[in-house]
PDB file of C-alpha atoms in Angstrom:
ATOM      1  CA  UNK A   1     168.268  13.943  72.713  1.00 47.00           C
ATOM      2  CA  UNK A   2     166.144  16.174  74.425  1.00 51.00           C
ATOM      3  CA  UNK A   3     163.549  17.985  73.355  1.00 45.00           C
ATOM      4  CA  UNK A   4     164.667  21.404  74.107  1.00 49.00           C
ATOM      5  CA  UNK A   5     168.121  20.776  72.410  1.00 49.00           C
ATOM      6  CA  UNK A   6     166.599  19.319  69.541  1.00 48.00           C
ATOM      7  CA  UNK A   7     164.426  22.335  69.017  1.00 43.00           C
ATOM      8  CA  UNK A   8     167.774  24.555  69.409  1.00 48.00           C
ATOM      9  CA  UNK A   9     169.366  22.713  66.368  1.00 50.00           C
ATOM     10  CA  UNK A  10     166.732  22.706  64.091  1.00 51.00           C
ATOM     11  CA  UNK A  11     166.474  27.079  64.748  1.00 48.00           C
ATOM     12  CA  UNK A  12     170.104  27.114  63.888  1.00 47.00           C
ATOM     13  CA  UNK A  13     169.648  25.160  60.853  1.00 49.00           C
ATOM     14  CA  UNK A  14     167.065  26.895  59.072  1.00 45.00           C
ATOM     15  CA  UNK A  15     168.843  30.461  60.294  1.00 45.00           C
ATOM     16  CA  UNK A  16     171.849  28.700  57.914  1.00 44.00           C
ATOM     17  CA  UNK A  17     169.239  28.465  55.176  1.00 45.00           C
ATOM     18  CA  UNK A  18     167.950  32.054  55.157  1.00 46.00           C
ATOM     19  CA  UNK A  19     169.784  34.530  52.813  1.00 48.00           C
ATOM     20  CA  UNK A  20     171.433  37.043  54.096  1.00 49.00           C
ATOM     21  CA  UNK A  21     170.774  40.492  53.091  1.00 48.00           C
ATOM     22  CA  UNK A  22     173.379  42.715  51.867  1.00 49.00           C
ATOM     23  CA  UNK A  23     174.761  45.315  54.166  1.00 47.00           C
ATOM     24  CA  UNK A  24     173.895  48.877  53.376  1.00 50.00           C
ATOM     25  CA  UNK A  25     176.263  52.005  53.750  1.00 50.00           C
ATOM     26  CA  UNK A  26     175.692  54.846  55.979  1.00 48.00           C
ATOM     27  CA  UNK A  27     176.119  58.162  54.852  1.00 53.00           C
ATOM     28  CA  UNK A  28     177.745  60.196  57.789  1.00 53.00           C
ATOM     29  CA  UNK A  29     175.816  63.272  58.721  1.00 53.00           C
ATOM     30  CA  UNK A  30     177.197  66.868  58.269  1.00 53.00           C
ATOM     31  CA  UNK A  31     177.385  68.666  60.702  1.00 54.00           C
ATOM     32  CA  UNK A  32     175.353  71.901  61.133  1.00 53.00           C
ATOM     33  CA  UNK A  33     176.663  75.313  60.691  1.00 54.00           C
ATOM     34  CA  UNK A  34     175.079  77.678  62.605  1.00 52.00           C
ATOM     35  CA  UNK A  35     174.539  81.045  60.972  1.00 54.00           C
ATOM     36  CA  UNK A  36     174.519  84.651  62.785  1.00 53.00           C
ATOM     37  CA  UNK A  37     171.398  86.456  62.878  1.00 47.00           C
ATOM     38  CA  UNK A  38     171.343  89.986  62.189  1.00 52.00           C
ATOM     39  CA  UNK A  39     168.325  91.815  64.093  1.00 49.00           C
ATOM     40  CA  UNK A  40     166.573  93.894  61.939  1.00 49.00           C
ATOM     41  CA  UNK A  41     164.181  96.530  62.999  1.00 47.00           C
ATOM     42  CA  UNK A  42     160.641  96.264  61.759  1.00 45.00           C
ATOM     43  CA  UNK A  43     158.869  98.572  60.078  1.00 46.00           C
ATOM     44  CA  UNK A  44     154.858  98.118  59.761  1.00 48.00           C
ATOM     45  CA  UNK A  45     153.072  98.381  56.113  1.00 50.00           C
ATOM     46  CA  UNK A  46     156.674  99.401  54.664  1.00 53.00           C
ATOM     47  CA  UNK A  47     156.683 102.687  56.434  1.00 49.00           C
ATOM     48  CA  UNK A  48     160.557 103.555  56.457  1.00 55.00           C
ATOM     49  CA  UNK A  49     161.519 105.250  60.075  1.00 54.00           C
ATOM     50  CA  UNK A  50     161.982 108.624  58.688  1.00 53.00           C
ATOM     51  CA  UNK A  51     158.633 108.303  57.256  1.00 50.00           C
ATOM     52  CA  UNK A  52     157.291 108.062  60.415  1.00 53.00           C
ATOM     53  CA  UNK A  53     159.418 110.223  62.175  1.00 48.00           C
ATOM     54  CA  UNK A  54     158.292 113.287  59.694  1.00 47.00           C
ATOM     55  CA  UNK A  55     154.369 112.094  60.417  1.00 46.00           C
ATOM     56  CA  UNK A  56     154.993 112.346  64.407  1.00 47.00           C
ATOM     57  CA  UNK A  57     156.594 115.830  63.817  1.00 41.00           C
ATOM     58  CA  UNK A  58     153.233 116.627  61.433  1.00 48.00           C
ATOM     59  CA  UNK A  59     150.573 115.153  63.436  1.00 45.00           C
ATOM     60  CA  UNK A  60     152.190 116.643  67.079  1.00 43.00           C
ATOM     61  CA  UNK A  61     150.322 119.352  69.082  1.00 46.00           C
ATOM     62  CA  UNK A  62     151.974 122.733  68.836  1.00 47.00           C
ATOM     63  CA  UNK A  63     152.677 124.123  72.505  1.00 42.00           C
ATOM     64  CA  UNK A  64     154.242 126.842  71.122  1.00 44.00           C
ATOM     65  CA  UNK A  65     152.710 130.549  72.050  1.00 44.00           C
ATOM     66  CA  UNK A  66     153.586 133.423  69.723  1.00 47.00           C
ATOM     67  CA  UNK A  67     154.874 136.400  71.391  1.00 56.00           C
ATOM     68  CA  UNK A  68     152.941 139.910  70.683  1.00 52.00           C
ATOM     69  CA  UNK A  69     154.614 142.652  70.160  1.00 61.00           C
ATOM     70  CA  UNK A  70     153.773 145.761  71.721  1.00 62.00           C
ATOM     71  CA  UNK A  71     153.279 147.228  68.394  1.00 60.00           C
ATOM     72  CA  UNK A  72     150.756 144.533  67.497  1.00 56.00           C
ATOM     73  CA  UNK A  73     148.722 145.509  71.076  1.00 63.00           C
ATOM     74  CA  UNK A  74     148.512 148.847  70.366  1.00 57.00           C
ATOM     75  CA  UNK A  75     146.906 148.488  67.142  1.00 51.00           C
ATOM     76  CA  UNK A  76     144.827 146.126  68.174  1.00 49.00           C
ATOM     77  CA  UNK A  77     143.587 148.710  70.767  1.00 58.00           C
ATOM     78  CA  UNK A  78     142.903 151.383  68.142  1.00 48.00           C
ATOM     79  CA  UNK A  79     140.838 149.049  66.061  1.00 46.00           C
ATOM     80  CA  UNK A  80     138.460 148.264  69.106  1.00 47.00           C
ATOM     81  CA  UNK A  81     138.903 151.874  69.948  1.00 49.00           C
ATOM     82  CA  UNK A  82     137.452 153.231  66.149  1.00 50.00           C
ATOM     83  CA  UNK A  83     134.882 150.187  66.255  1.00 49.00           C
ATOM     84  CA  UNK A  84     133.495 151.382  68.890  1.00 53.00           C
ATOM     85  CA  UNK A  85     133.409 155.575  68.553  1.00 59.00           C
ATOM     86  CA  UNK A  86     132.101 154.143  65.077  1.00 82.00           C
ATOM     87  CA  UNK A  87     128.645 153.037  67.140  1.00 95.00           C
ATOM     88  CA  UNK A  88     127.065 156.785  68.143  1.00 97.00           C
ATOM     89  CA  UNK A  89     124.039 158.237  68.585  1.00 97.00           C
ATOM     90  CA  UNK A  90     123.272 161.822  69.370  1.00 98.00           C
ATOM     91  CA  UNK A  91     120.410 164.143  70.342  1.00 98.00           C
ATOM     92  CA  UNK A  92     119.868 167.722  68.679  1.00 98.00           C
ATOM     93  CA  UNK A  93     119.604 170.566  71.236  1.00 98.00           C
ATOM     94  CA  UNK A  94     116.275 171.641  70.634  1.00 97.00           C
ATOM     95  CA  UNK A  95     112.854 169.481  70.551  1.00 97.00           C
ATOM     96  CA  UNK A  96     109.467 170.869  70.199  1.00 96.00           C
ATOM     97  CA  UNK A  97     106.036 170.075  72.203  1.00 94.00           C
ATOM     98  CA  UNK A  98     102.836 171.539  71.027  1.00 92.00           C
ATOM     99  CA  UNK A  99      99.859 172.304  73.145  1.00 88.00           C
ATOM    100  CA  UNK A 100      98.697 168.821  73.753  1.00 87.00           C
ATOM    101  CA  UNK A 101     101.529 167.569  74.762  1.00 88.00           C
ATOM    102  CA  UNK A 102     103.458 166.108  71.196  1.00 93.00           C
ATOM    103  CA  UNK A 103     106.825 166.146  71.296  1.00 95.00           C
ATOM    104  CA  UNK A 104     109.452 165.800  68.929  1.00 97.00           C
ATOM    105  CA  UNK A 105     113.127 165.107  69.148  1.00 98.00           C
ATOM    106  CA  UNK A 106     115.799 164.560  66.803  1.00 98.00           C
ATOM    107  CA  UNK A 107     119.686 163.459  65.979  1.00 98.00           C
ATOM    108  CA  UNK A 108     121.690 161.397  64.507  1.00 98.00           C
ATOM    109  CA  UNK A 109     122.946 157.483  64.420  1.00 98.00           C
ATOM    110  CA  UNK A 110     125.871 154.734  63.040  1.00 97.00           C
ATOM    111  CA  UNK A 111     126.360 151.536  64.167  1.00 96.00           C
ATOM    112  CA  UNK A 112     127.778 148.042  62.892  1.00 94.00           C
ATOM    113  CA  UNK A 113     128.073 144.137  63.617  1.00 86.00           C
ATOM    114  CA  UNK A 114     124.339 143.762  64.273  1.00 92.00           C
ATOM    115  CA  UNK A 115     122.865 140.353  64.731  1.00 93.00           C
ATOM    116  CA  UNK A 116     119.661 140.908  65.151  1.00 95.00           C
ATOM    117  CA  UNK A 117     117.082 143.849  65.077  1.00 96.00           C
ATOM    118  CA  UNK A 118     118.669 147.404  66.839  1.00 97.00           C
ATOM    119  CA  UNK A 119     115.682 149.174  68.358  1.00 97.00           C
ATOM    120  CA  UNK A 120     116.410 152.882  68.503  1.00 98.00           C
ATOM    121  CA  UNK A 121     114.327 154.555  71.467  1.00 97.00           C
ATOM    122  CA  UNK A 122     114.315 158.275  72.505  1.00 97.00           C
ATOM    123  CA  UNK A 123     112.739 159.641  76.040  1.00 96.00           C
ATOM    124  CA  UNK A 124     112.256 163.253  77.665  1.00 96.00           C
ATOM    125  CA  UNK A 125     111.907 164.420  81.612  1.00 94.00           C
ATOM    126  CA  UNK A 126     111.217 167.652  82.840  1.00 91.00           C
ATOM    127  CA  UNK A 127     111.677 169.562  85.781  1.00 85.00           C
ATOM    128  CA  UNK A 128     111.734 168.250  89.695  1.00 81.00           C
ATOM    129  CA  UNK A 129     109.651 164.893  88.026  1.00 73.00           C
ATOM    130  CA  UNK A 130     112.961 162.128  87.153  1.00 75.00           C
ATOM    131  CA  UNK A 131     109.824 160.464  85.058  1.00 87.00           C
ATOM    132  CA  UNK A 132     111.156 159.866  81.620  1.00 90.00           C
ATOM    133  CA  UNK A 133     108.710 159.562  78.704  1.00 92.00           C
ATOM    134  CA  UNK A 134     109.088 157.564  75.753  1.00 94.00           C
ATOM    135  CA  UNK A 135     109.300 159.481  72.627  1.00 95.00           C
ATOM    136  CA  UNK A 136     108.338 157.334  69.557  1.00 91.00           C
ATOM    137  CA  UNK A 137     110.876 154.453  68.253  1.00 94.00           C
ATOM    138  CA  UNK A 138     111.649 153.034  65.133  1.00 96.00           C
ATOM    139  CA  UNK A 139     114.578 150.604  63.540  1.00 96.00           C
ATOM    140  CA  UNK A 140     118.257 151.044  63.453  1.00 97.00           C
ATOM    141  CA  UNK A 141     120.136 150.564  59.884  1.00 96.00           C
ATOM    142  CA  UNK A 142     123.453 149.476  60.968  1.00 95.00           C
ATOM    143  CA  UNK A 143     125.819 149.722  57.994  1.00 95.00           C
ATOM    144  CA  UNK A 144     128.006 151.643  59.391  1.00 95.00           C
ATOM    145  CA  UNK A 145     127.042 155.017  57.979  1.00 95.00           C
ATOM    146  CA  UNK A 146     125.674 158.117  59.340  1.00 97.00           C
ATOM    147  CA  UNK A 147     121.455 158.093  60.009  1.00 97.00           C
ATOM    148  CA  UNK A 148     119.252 161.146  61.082  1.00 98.00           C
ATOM    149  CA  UNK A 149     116.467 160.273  63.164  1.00 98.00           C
ATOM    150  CA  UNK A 150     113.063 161.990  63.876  1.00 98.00           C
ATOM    151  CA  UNK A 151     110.639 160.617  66.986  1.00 98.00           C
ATOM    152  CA  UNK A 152     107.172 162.170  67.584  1.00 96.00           C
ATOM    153  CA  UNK A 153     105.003 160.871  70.329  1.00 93.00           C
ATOM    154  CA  UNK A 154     102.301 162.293  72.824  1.00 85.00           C
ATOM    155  CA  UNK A 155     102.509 162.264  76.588  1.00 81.00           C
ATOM    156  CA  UNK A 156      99.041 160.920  77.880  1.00 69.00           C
ATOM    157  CA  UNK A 157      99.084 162.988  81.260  1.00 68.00           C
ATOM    158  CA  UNK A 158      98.268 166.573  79.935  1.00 65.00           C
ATOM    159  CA  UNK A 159     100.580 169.313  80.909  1.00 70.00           C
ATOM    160  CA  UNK A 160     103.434 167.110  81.644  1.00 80.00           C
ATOM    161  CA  UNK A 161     105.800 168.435  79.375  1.00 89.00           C
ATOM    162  CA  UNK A 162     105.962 172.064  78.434  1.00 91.00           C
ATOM    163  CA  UNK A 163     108.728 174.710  76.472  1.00 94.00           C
ATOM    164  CA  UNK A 164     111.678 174.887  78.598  1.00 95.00           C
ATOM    165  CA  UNK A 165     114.490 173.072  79.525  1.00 95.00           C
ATOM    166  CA  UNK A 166     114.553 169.310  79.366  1.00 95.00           C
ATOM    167  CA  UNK A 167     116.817 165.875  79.645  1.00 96.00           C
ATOM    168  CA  UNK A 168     116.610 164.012  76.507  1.00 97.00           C
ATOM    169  CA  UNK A 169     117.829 160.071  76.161  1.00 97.00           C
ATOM    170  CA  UNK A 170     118.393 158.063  72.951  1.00 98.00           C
ATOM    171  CA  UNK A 171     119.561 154.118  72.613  1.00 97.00           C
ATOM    172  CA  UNK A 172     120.255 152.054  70.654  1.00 97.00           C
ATOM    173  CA  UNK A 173     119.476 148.584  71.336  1.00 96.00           C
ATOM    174  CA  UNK A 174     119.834 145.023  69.630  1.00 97.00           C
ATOM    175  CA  UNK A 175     117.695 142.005  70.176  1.00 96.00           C
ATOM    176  CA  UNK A 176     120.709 139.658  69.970  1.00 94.00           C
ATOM    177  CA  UNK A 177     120.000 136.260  68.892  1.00 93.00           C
ATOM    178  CA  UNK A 178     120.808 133.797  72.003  1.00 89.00           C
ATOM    179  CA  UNK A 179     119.025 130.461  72.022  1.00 86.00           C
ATOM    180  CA  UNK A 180     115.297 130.528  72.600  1.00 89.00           C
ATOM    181  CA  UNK A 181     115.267 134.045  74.038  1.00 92.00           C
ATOM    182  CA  UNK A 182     117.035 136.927  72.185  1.00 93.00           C
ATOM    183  CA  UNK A 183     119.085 138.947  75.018  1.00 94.00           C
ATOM    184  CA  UNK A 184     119.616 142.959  74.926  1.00 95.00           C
ATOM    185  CA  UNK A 185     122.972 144.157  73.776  1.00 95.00           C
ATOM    186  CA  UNK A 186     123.405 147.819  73.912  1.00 96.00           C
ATOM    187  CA  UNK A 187     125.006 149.278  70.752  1.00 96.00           C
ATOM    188  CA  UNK A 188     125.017 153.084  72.111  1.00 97.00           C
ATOM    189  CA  UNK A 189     123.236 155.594  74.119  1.00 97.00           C
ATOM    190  CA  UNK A 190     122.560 159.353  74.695  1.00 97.00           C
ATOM    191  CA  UNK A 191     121.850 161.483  77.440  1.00 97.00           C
ATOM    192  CA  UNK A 192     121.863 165.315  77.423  1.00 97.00           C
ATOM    193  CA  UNK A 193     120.480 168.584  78.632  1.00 96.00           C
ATOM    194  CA  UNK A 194     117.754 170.360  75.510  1.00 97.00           C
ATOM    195  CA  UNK A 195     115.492 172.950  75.340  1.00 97.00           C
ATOM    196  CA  UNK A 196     112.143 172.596  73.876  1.00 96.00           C
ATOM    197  CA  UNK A 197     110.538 174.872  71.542  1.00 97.00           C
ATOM    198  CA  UNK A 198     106.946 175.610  71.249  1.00 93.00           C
ATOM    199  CA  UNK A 199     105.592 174.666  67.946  1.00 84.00           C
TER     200      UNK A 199
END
């Protein structure tokens, strides 16, 4: 016999021997049902839509202007209007000036809102000569109530200023706070024709 077929025989003899192994069922498979799926919107952090549609209206810029009613304008003009005849300052119609040259001129003062120091000046010319001189100063109380004021001062150039007619001037101005240097706002001012008085 040959070798090859001898080979062959003994395979298929000990395959005879083996035992076989018992044959195992197979489950079928079900098959797969597929299920819908609903889209659902998503909310962040649990914030429900209306919840955040109320915070849009909340946090949204306004654009809308309020209409003013005539009514409204018109008092708002009389208010500036009263503030500001509230801020006067007058002159009395008569000054003196003595021999040497002292003069004195008076009047009266209100004004409000005031920031910073009001510096209340008075001056005097005479005649052909559109040279004013200073009369005295002094500090403004601005409370909003009625002042009297009283300047004296001398005129260094003798004979300047004698009894007779005269153009007085009286200011009042404020030193208004404005970064490093404090700029002039003018509160009210005077001019008018006196007479002064010897004496």
């Amino acid at each position: 016999m040959p070798v090859r077929t001898a080979v062959l025989a003994m395979a298929a003899g000990a395959a005879l021997l083996l035992p076989t192994a018992p044959a195992q069922a197979v489950t079928p498979l079900t098959p797969l049902t597929p299920t819908a799926v609903t889209p659902t919107a998503v909310t962040p952090t649990g914030v429900s839509p209306a919840a955040q549609t109320a915070a849009t209206w909340r946090t949204a810029p306004a654009h809308t202007t309020a209409a003013v009613s005539p009514t409204a304008r018109t008092t708002a003009r009389a208010t500036t209007a009263r503030a500001a005849a509230a801020e006067t300052i007058t002159i009395a119609a008569t000054g003196r000036v003595t021999a040497d040259g002292t003069v004195t001129l008076s009047g009266t003062y209100r004004c409000t809102a005031a920031k910073g120091p009001v510096l209340l000046g008075s001056s005097v010319a005479q005649g052909a000569d559109a040279t004013h001189y200073g009369i005295g100063g002094s500090r403004a109380t601005c409370d909003g109530r009625l002042h009297h004021w009283t300047h004296t001062g001398g005129v260094s150039t003798s004979g300047s200023l004698r009894a007779g007619a005269a153009r007085a001037e009286a200011t009042l101005l404020e030193l208004r706070p404005s970064g490093f240097i404090p700029l002039p706002f003018l509160h009210a001012r005077h001019a008018r024709d006196i007479t002064l008085l010897t004496g």
